[in-house]
Tab-separated table of C-alpha atoms in Angstrom:
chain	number	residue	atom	x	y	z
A	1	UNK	CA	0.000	0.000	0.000
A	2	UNK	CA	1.556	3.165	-1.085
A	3	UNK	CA	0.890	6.761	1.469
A	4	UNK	CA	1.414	9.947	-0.664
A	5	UNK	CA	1.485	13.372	0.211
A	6	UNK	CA	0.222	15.236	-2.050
A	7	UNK	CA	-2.909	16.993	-2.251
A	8	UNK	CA	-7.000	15.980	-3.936
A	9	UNK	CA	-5.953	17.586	-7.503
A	10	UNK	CA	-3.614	14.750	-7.741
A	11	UNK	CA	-5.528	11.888	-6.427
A	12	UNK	CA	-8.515	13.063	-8.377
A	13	UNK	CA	-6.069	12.706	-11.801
A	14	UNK	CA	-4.861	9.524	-10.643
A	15	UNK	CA	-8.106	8.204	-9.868
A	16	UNK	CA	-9.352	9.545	-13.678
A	17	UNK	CA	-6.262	8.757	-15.496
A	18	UNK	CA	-7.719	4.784	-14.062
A	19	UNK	CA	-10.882	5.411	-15.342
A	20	UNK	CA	-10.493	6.874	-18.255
A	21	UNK	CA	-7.618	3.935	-19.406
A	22	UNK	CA	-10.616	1.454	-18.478
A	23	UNK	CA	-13.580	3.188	-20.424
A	24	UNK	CA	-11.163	3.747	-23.515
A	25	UNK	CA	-10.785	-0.015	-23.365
A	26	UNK	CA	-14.502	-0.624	-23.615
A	27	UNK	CA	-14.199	-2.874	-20.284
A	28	UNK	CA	-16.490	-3.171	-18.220
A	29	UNK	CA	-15.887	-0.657	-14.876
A	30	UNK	CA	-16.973	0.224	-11.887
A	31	UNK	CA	-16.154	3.416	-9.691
A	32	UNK	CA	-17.108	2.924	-6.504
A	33	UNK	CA	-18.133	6.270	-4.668
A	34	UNK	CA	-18.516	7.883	-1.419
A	35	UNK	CA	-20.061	10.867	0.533
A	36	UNK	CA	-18.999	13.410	2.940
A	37	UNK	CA	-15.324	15.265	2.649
A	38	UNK	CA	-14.910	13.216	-0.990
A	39	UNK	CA	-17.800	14.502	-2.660
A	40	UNK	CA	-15.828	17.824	-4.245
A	41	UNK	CA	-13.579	15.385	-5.274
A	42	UNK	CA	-15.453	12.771	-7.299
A	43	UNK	CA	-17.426	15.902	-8.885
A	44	UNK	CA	-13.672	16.430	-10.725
A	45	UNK	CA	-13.026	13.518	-10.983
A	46	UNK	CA	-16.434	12.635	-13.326
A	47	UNK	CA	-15.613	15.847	-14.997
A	48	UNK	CA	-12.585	14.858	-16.210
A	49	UNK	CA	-13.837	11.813	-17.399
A	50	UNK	CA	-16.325	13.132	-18.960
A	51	UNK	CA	-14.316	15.332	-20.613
A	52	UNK	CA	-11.475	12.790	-21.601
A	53	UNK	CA	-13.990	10.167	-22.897
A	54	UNK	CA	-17.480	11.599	-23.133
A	55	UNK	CA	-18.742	8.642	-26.420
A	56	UNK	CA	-16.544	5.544	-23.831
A	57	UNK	CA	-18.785	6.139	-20.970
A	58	UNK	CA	-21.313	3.205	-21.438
A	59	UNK	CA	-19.064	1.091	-19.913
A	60	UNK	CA	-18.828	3.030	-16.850
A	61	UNK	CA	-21.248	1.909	-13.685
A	62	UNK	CA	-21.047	4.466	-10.844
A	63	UNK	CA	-22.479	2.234	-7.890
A	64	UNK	CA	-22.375	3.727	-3.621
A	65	UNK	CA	-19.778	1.693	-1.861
A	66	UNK	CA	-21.882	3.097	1.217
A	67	UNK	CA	-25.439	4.702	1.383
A	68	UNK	CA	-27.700	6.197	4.335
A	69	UNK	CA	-31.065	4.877	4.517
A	70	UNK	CA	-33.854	6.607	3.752
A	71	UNK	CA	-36.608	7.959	0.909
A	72	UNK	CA	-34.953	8.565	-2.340
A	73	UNK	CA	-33.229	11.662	-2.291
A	74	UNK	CA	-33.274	12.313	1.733
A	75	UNK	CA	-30.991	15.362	2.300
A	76	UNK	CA	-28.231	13.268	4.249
A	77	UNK	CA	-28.237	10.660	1.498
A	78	UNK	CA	-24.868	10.535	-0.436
A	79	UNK	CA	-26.453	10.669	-3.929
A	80	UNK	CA	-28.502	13.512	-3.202
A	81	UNK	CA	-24.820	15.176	-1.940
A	82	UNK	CA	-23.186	14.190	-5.061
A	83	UNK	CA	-26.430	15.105	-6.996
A	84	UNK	CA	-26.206	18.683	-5.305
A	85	UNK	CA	-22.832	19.271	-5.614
A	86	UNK	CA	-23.123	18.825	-9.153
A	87	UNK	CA	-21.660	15.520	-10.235
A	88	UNK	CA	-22.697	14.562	-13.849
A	89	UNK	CA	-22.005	10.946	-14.734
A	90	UNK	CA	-22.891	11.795	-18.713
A	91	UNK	CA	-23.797	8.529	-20.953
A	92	UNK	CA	-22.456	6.580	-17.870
A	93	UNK	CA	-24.987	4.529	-15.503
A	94	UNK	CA	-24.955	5.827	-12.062
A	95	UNK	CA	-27.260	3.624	-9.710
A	96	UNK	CA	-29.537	5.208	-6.648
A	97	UNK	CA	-29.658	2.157	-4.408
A	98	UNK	CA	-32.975	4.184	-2.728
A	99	UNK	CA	-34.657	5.023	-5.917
A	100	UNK	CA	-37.528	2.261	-5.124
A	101	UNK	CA	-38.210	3.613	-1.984
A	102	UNK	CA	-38.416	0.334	-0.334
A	103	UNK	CA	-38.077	-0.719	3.643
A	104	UNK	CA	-34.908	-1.338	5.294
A	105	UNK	CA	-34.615	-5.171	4.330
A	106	UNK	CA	-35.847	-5.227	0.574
A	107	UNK	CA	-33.290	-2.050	0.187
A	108	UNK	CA	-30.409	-4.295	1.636
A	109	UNK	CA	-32.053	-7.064	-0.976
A	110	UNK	CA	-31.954	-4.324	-3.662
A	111	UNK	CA	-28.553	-2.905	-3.489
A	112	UNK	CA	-26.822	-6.626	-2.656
A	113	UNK	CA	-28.414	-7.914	-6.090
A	114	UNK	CA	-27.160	-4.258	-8.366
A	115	UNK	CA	-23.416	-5.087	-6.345
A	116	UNK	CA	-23.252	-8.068	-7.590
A	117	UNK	CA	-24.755	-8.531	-10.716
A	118	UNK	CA	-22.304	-5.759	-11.670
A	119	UNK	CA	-19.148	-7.449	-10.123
A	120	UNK	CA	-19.853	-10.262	-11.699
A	121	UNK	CA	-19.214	-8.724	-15.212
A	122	UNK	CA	-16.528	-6.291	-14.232
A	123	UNK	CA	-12.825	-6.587	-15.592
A	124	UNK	CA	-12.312	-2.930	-13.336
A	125	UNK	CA	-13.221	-1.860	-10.191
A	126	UNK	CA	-11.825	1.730	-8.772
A	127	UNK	CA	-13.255	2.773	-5.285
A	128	UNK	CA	-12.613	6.102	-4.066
A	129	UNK	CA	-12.363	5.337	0.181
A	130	UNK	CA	-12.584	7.534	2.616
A	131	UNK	CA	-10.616	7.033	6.024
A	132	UNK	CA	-12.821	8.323	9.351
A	133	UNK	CA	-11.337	9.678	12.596
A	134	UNK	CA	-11.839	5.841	14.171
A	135	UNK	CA	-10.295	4.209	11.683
A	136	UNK	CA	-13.236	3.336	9.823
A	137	UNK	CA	-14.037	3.272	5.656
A	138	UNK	CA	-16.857	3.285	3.205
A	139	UNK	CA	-19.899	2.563	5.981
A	140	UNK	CA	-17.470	-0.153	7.581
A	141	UNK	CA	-17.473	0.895	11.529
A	142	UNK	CA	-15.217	-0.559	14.107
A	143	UNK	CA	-17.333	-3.203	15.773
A	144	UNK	CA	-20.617	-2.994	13.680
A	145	UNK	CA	-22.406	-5.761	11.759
A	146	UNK	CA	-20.526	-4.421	8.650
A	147	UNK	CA	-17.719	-5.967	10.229
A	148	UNK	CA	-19.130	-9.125	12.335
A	149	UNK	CA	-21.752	-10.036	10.185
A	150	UNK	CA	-19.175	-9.600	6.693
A	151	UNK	CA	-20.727	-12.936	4.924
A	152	UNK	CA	-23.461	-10.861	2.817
A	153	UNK	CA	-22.600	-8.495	0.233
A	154	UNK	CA	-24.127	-5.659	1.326
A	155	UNK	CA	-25.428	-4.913	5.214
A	156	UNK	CA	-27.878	-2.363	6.747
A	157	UNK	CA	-27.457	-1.433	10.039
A	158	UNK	CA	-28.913	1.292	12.623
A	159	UNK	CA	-25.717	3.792	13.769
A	160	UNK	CA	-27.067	6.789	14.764
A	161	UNK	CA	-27.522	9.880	13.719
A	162	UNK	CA	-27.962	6.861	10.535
A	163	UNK	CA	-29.116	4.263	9.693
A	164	UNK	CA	-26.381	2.700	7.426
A	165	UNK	CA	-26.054	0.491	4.279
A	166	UNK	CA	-22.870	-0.450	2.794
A	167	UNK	CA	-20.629	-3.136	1.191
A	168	UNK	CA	-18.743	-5.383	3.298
A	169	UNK	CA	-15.531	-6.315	3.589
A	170	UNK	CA	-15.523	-9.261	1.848
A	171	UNK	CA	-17.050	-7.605	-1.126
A	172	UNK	CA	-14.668	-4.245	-0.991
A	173	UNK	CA	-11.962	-6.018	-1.055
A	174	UNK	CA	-12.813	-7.219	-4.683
A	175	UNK	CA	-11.466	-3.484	-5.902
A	176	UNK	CA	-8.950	-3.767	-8.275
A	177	UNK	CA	-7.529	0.011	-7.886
A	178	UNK	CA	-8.107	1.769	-4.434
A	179	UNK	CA	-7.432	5.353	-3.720
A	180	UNK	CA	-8.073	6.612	-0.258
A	181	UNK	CA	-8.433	10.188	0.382
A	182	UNK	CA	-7.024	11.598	3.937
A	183	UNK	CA	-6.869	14.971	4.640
A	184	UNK	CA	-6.512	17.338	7.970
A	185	UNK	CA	-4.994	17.162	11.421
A	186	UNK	CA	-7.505	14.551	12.696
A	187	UNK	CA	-6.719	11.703	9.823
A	188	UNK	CA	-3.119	11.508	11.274
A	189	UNK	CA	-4.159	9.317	13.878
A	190	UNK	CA	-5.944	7.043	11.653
A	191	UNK	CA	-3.784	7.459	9.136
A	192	UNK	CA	-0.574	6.071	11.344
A	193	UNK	CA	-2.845	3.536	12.565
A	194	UNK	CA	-3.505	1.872	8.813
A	195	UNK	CA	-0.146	2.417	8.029
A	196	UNK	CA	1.178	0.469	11.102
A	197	UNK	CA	-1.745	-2.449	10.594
A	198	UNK	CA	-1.177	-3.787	13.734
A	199	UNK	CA	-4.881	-3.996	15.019
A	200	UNK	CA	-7.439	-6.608	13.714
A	201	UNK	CA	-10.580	-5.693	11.440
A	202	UNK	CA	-12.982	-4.945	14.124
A	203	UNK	CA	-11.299	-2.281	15.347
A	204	UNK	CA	-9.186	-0.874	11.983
A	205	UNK	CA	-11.813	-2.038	9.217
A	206	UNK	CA	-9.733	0.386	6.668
A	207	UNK	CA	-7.042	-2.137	7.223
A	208	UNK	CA	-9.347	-3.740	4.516
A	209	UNK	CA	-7.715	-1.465	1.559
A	210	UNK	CA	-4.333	-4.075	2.434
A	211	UNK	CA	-6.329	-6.917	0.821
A	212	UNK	CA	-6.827	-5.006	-2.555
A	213	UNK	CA	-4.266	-5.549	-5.362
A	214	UNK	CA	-3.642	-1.820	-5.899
A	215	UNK	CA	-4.266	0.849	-3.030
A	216	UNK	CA	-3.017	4.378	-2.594
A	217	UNK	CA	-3.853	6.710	0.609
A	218	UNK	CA	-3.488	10.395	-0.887
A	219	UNK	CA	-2.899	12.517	2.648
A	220	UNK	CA	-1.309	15.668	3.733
A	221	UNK	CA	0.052	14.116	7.190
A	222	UNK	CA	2.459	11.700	6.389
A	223	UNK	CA	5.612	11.513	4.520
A	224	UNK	CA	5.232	9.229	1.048
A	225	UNK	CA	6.385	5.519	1.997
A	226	UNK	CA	5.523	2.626	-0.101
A	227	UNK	CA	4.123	-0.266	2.087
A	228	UNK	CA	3.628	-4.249	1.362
């Protein structure tokens, strides 16, 4: 796992320079996306897709690595974020997991069959991770059902102020390219934390991102080190 310093206008090329390789190739690709401090982020990074390889994009699927429950297009919901801050997928197929507006187990149902019906065609996966303050990624929490229960492919689960649905483990870890962004005083911590992967998954679920072939934390708190 590589740690480099350098700021989100790189990572957001690197992750689109990925991308944009895949879709010019016609194969089949998924970017997996987050909410919260990533959203300006992705916006770009779409952009310069879009921009780069605006007839390519049908074989782009935009899927939520991690969702919060709710009616389709709830304000804390990270497609309505991403919708708001003005990502624009193009010709490319970008999946609301809430769009049927359906209760907590038939969403879990839902979004488990889109994750992997699409994986199951995919030569490319790219997630863009985020790393939380406890160590945590995507809607992976330290000691939550994400993490105990990690036999499913995709798990809802009440963690308040949300009620959370996200990909496990076992399924993340079936990312081909990884990019983790990791910015500000308070992702130090966490960030020295993945990078010394000394603690077991219920308590460092990023640790996760060490089980995926190709995975790169873009920060602005530690010095660049290549890791195995």
């Amino acid at each position: 796992m590589k740690f480099i310093m350098e700021g989100p206008e790189a990572a957001a090329k690197a992750v689109a320079t990925q991308l944009i390789a895949a879709v010019e190739a016609t194969k089949p690709t998924i970017w997996l996306v987050c909410g919260g401090s990533n959203i300006p982020t992705e916006v770009e990074v779409m952009k310069q897709v879009r921009e780069a390889a605006p007839d390519s994009l049908g074989s782009l699927l935009i899927l939520p690595m991690d969702e919060r429950y709710g009616p389709p297009g709830h304000a804390d919901s990270n497609y309505k974020q991403l919708q708001d801050a003005g990502f624009n997928p193009g010709k490319a197929l970008w999946m609301d997991v809430l769009e049927r507006n359906l209760p907590l187990p038939e969403t879990v149902d839902y979004y488990g069959g889109l994750v992997e019906a699409a994986f199951a065609s995919a030569q490319v996966v790219v997630g863009l991770f985020g790393l939380g303050t406890d160590g945590h990624t995507a809607g992976v929490l330290p000691g939550s059902p994400a993490v105990t229960e990690a036999v499913t492919t995709v798990v809802g689960y009440d963690s308040p102020p949300f009620i959370r649905l996200t990909l496990t483990p076992g399924q993340l870890v079936k990312t081909t390219a990884a990019f983790v962004l990791a910015y500000g005083e308070t992702k130090k911590e966490p960030l020295e934390r993945l990078r010394a992967n000394k603690e077991d998954l219920l308590q460092l679920p990023s640790k996760l991102l060490y089980d995926i072939p190709e995975a790169s934390a873009y920060n602005d708190q530690l010095e660049n080190k290549n890791e195995k």
